[in-house]
mmCIF file of C-alpha atoms in Angstrom:
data_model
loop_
_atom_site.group_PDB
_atom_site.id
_atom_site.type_symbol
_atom_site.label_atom_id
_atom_site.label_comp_id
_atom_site.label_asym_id
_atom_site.label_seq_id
_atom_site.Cartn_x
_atom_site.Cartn_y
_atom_site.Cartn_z
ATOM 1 C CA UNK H 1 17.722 -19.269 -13.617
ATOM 2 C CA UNK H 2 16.070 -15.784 -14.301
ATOM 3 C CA UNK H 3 17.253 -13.088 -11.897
ATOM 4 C CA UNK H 4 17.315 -11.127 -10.224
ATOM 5 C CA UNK H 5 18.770 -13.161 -7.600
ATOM 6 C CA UNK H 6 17.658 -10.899 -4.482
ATOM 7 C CA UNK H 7 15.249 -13.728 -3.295
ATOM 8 C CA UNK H 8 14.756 -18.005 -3.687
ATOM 9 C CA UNK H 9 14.561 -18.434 -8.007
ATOM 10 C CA UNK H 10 13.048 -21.957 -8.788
ATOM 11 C CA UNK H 11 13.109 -24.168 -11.728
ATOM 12 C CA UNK H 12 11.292 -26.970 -12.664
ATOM 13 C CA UNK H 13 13.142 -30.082 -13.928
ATOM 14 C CA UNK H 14 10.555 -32.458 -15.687
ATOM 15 C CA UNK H 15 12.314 -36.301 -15.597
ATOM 16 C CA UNK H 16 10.430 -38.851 -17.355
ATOM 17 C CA UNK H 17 10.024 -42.477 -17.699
ATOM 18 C CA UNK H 18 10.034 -43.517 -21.250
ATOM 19 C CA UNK H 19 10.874 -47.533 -20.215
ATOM 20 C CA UNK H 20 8.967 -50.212 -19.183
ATOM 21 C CA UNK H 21 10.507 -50.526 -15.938
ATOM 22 C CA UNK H 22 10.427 -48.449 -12.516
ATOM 23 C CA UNK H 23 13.244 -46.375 -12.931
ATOM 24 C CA UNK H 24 15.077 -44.841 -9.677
ATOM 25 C CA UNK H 25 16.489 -41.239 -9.923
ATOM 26 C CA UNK H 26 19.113 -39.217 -7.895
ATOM 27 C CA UNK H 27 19.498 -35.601 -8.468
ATOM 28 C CA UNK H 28 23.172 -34.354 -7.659
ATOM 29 C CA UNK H 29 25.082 -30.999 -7.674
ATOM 30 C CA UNK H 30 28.056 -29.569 -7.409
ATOM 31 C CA UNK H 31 26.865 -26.665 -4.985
ATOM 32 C CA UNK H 32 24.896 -28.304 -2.225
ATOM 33 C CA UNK H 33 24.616 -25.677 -0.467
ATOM 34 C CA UNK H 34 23.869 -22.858 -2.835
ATOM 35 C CA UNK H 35 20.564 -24.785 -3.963
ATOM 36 C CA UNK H 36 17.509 -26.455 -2.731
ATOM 37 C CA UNK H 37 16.002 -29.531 -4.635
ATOM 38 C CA UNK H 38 12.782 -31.115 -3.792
ATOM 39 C CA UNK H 39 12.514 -34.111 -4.401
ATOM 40 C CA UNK H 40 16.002 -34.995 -4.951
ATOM 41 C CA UNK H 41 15.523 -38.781 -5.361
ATOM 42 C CA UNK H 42 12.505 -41.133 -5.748
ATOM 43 C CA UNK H 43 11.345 -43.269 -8.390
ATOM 44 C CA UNK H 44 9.050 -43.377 -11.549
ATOM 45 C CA UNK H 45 6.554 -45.660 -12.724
ATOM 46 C CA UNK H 46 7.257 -46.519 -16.532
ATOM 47 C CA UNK H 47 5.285 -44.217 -18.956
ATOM 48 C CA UNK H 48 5.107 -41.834 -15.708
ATOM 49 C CA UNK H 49 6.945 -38.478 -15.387
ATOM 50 C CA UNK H 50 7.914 -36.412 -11.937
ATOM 51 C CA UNK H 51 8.575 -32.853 -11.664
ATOM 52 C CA UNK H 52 11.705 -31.772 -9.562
ATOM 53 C CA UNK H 53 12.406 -28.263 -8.112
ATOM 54 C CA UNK H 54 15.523 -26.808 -8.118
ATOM 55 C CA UNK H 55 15.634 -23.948 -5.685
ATOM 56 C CA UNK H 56 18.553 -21.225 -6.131
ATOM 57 C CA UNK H 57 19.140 -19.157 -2.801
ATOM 58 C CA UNK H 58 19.649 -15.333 -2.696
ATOM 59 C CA UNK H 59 23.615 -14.261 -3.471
ATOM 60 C CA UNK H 60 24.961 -11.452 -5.134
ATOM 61 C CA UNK H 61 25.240 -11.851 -8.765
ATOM 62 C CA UNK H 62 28.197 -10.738 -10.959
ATOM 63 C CA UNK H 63 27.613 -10.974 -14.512
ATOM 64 C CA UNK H 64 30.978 -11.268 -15.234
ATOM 65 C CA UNK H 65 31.318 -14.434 -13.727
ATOM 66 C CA UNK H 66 30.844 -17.103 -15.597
ATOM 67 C CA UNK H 67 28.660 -20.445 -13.698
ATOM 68 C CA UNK H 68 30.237 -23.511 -12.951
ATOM 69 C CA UNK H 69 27.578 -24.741 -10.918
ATOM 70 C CA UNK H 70 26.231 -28.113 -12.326
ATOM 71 C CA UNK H 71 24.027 -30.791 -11.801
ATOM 72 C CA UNK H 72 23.714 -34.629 -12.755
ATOM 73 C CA UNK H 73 20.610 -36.541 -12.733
ATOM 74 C CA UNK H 74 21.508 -40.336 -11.721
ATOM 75 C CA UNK H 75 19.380 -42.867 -12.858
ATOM 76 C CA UNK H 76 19.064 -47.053 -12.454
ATOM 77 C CA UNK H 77 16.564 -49.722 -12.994
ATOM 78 C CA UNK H 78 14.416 -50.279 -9.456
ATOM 79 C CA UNK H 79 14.919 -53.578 -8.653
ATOM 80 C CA UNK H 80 11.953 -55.770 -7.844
ATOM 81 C CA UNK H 81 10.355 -55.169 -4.525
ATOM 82 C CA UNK H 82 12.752 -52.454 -3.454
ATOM 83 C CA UNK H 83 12.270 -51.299 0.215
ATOM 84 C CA UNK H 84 16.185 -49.452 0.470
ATOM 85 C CA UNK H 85 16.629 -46.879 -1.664
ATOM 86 C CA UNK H 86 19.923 -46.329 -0.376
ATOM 87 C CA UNK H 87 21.229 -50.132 -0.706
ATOM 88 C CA UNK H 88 19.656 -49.855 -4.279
ATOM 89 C CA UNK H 89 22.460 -46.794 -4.848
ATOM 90 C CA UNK H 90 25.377 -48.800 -3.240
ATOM 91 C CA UNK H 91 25.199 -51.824 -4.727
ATOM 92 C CA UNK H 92 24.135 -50.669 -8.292
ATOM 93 C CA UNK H 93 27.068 -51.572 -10.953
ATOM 94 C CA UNK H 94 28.669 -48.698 -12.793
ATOM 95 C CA UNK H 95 27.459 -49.841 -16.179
ATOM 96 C CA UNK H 96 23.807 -50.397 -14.394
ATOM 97 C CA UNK H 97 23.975 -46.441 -14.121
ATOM 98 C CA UNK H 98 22.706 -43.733 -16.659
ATOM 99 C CA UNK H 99 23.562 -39.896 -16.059
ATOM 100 C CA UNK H 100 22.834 -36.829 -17.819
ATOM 101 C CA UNK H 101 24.565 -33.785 -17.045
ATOM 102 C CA UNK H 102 23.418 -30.124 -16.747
ATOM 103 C CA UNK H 103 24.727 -26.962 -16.696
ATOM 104 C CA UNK H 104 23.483 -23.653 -14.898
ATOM 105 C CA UNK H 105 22.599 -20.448 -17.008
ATOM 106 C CA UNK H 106 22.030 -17.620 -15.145
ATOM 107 C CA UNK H 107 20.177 -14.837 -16.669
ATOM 108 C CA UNK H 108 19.581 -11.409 -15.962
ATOM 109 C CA UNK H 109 16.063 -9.660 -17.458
ATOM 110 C CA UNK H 110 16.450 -6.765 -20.414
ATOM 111 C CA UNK H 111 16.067 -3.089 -19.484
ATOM 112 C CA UNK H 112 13.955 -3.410 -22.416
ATOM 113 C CA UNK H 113 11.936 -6.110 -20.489
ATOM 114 C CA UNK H 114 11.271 -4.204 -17.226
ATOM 115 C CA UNK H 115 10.146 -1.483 -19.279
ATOM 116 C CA UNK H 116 7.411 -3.743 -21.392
ATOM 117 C CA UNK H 117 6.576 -5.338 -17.809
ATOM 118 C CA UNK H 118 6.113 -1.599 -16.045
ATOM 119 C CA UNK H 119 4.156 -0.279 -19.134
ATOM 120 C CA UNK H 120 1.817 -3.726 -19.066
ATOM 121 C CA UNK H 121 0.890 -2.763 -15.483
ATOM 122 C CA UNK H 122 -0.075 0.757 -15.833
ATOM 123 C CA UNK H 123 -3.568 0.994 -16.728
ATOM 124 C CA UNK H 124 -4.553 2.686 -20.289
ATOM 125 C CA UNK H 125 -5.231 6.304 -20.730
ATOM 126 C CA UNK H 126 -9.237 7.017 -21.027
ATOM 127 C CA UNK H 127 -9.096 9.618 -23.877
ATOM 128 C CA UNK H 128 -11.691 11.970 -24.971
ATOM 129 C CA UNK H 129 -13.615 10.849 -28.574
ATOM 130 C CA UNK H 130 -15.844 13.661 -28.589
ATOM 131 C CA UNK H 131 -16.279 17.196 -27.779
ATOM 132 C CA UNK H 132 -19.206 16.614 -26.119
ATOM 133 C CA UNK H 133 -17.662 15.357 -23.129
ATOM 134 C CA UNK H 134 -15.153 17.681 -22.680
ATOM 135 C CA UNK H 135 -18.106 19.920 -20.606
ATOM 136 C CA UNK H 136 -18.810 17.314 -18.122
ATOM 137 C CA UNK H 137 -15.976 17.684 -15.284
ATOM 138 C CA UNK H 138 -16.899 21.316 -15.737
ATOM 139 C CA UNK H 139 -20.478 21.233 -15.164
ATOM 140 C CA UNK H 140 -19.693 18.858 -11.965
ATOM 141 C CA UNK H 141 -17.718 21.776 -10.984
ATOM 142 C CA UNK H 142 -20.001 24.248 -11.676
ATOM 143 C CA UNK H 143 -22.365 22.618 -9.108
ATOM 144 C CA UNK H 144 -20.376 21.915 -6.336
ATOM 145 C CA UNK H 145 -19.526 25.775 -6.356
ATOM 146 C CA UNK H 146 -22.724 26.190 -6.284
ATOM 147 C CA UNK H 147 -23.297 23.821 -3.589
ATOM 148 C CA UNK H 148 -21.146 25.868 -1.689
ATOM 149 C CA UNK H 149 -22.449 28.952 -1.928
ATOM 150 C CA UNK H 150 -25.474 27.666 -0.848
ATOM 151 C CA UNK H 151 -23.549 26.967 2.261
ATOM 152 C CA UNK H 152 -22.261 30.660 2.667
ATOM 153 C CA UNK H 153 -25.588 32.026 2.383
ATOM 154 C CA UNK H 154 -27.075 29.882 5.139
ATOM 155 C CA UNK H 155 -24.677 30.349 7.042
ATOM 156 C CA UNK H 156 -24.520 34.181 6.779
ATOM 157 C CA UNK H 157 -28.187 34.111 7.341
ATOM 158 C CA UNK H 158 -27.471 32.588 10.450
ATOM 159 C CA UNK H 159 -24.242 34.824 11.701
ATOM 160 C CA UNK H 160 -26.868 37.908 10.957
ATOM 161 C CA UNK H 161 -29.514 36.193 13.442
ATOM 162 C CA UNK H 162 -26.715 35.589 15.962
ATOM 163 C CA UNK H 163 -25.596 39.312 15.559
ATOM 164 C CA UNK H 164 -29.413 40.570 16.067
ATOM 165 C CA UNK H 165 -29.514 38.410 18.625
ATOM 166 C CA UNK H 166 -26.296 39.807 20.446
ATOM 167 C CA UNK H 167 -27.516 43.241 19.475
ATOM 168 C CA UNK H 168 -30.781 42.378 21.954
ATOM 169 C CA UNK H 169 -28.865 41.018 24.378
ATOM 170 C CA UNK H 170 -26.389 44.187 24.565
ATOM 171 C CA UNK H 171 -29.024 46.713 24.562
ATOM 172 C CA UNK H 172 -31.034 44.597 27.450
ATOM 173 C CA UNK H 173 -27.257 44.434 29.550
ATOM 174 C CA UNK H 174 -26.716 48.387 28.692
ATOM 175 C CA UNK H 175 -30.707 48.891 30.139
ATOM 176 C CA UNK H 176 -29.775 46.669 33.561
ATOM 177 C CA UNK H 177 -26.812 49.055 33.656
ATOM 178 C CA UNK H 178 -28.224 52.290 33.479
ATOM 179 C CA UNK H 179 -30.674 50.602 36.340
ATOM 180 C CA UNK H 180 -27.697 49.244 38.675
ATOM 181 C CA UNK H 181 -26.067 52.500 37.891
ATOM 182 C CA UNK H 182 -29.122 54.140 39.156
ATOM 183 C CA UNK H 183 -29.749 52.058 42.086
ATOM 184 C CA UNK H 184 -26.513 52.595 43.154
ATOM 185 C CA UNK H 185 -27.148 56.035 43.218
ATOM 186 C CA UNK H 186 -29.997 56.305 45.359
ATOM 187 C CA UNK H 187 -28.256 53.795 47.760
ATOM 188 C CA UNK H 188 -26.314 55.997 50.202
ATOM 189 C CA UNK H 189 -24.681 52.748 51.488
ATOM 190 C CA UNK H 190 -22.992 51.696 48.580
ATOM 191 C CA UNK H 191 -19.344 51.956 47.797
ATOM 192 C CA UNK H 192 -18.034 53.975 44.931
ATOM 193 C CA UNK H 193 -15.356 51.785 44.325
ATOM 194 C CA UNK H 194 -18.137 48.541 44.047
ATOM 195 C CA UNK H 195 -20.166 50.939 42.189
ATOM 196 C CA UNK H 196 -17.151 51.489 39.374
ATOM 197 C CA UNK H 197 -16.070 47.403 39.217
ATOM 198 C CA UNK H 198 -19.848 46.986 38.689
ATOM 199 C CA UNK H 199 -20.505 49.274 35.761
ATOM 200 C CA UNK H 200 -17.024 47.842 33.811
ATOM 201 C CA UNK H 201 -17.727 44.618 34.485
ATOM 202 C CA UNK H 202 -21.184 45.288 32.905
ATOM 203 C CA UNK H 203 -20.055 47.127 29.768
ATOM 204 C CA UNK H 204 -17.419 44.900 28.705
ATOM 205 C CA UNK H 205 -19.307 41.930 28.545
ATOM 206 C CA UNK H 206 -21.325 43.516 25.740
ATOM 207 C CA UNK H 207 -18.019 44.907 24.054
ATOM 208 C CA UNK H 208 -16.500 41.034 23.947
ATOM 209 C CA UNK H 209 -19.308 39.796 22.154
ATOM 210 C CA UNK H 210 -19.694 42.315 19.900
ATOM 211 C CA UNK H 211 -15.992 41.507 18.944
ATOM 212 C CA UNK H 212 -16.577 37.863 18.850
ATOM 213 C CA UNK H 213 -19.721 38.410 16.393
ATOM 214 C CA UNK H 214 -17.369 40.841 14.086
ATOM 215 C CA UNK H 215 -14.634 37.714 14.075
ATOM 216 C CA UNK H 216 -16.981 35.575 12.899
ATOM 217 C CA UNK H 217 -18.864 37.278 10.562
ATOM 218 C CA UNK H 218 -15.493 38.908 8.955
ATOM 219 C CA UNK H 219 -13.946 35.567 8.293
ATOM 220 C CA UNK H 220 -17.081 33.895 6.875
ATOM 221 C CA UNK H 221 -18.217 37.029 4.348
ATOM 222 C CA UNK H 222 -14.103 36.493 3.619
ATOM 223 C CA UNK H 223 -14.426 33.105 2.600
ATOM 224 C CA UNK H 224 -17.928 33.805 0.131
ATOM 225 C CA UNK H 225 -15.989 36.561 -1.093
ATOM 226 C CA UNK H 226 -12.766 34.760 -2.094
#
């Protein structure tokens, strides 16, 4: 068994039938409960061969420990028209049984091994075979700056129409206030106080978006620049 032993390791035990005869098999172990064997009994035609797994469970590994786990593959002539494979087992005669014996290896892989395995999955380096190609990324480079700037320009072009048209739009709300201002004037009913909250409330609106359009405009001229 190849480690490591984290998860389920399986091995596959090939039995075959060299005989003439249907041949009934048994496979035993001295740790039942440390593995997992499927099947673990059955029988084979003669000339015919059967793979068995042999499934090791998860444990903590100690290489200093040597195994003593084992197993034994049991084996007997089928009798004729067998229909109890259990009754075959019990009332088999001790020289009517053949064994072989096995013992379990447990191996853990090479540093040297994980390395090879690691370096097999990484994909191989793409390396330059001419000068000529050394240019390329550049070039692609080259025109996505480009691309870019493009970008800056238009939108520039468009911060300087939104400016112009702010600029309109502040001269047109300094014109109404110079013509509240002088309404307000020539009404002898108004209040002085309404008068004042009137002509702020009419010259900081164009203030604000004056400062809005110098935000905008200073952060995108700082981005073409840099």
């Amino acid at each position: 068994f190849s480690g490591p032993f984290t998860d389920v390791v399986t091995t596959n035990l090939k039995l075959r039938n060299p005989s003439d005869r249907k041949v009934c098999f048994k496979v035993k172990t001295t740790a039942p409960r440390r593995y997992c064997v499927r099947p673990n009994s059955g029988i084979i035609d003669p000339g015919s061969s059967v793979i068995v797994s042999v499934m090791l469970q998860p444990f903590d590994y100690d290489p200093n420990e040597k195994s003593k786990h084992k197993f034994m593959v049991q084996t007997t002539y089928a009798p004729p028209n067998i229909t109890d494979m259990e009754a075959v087992w019990k009332e088999a005669k001790p020289d009517e049984l053949m064994d072989s014996k096995l013992r379990c290896v447990f191996e853990m892989p090479n540093e040297n091994d994980k390395l090879n395995d690691i370096d097999a999955s990484k994909p191989a380096p793409v390396l330059n075979t001419s000068k000529q190609d050394g240019p390329m990324p550049k070039s692609h480079s080259v025109s996505l700056n480009d691309t870019e700037t493009r970008k800056l320009m238009e939108e520039c072009k468009r911060l300087q129409a939104e400016i112009m048209k702010l600029t309109d739009e502040n001269r047109h709300l300094r014109d109404e206030g110079l013509r509240l201002r002088k309404v307000a004037h020539s009404d002898k009913s108004g209040s002085p106080t309404a008068l004042a909250i009137r002509d702020n409330g009419s010259n900081s609106l164009p203030s604000l978006l004056v400062v809005i359009a110098a935000i905008f405009i200073g952060f995108f001229l700082g981005k073409f620049i840099l």
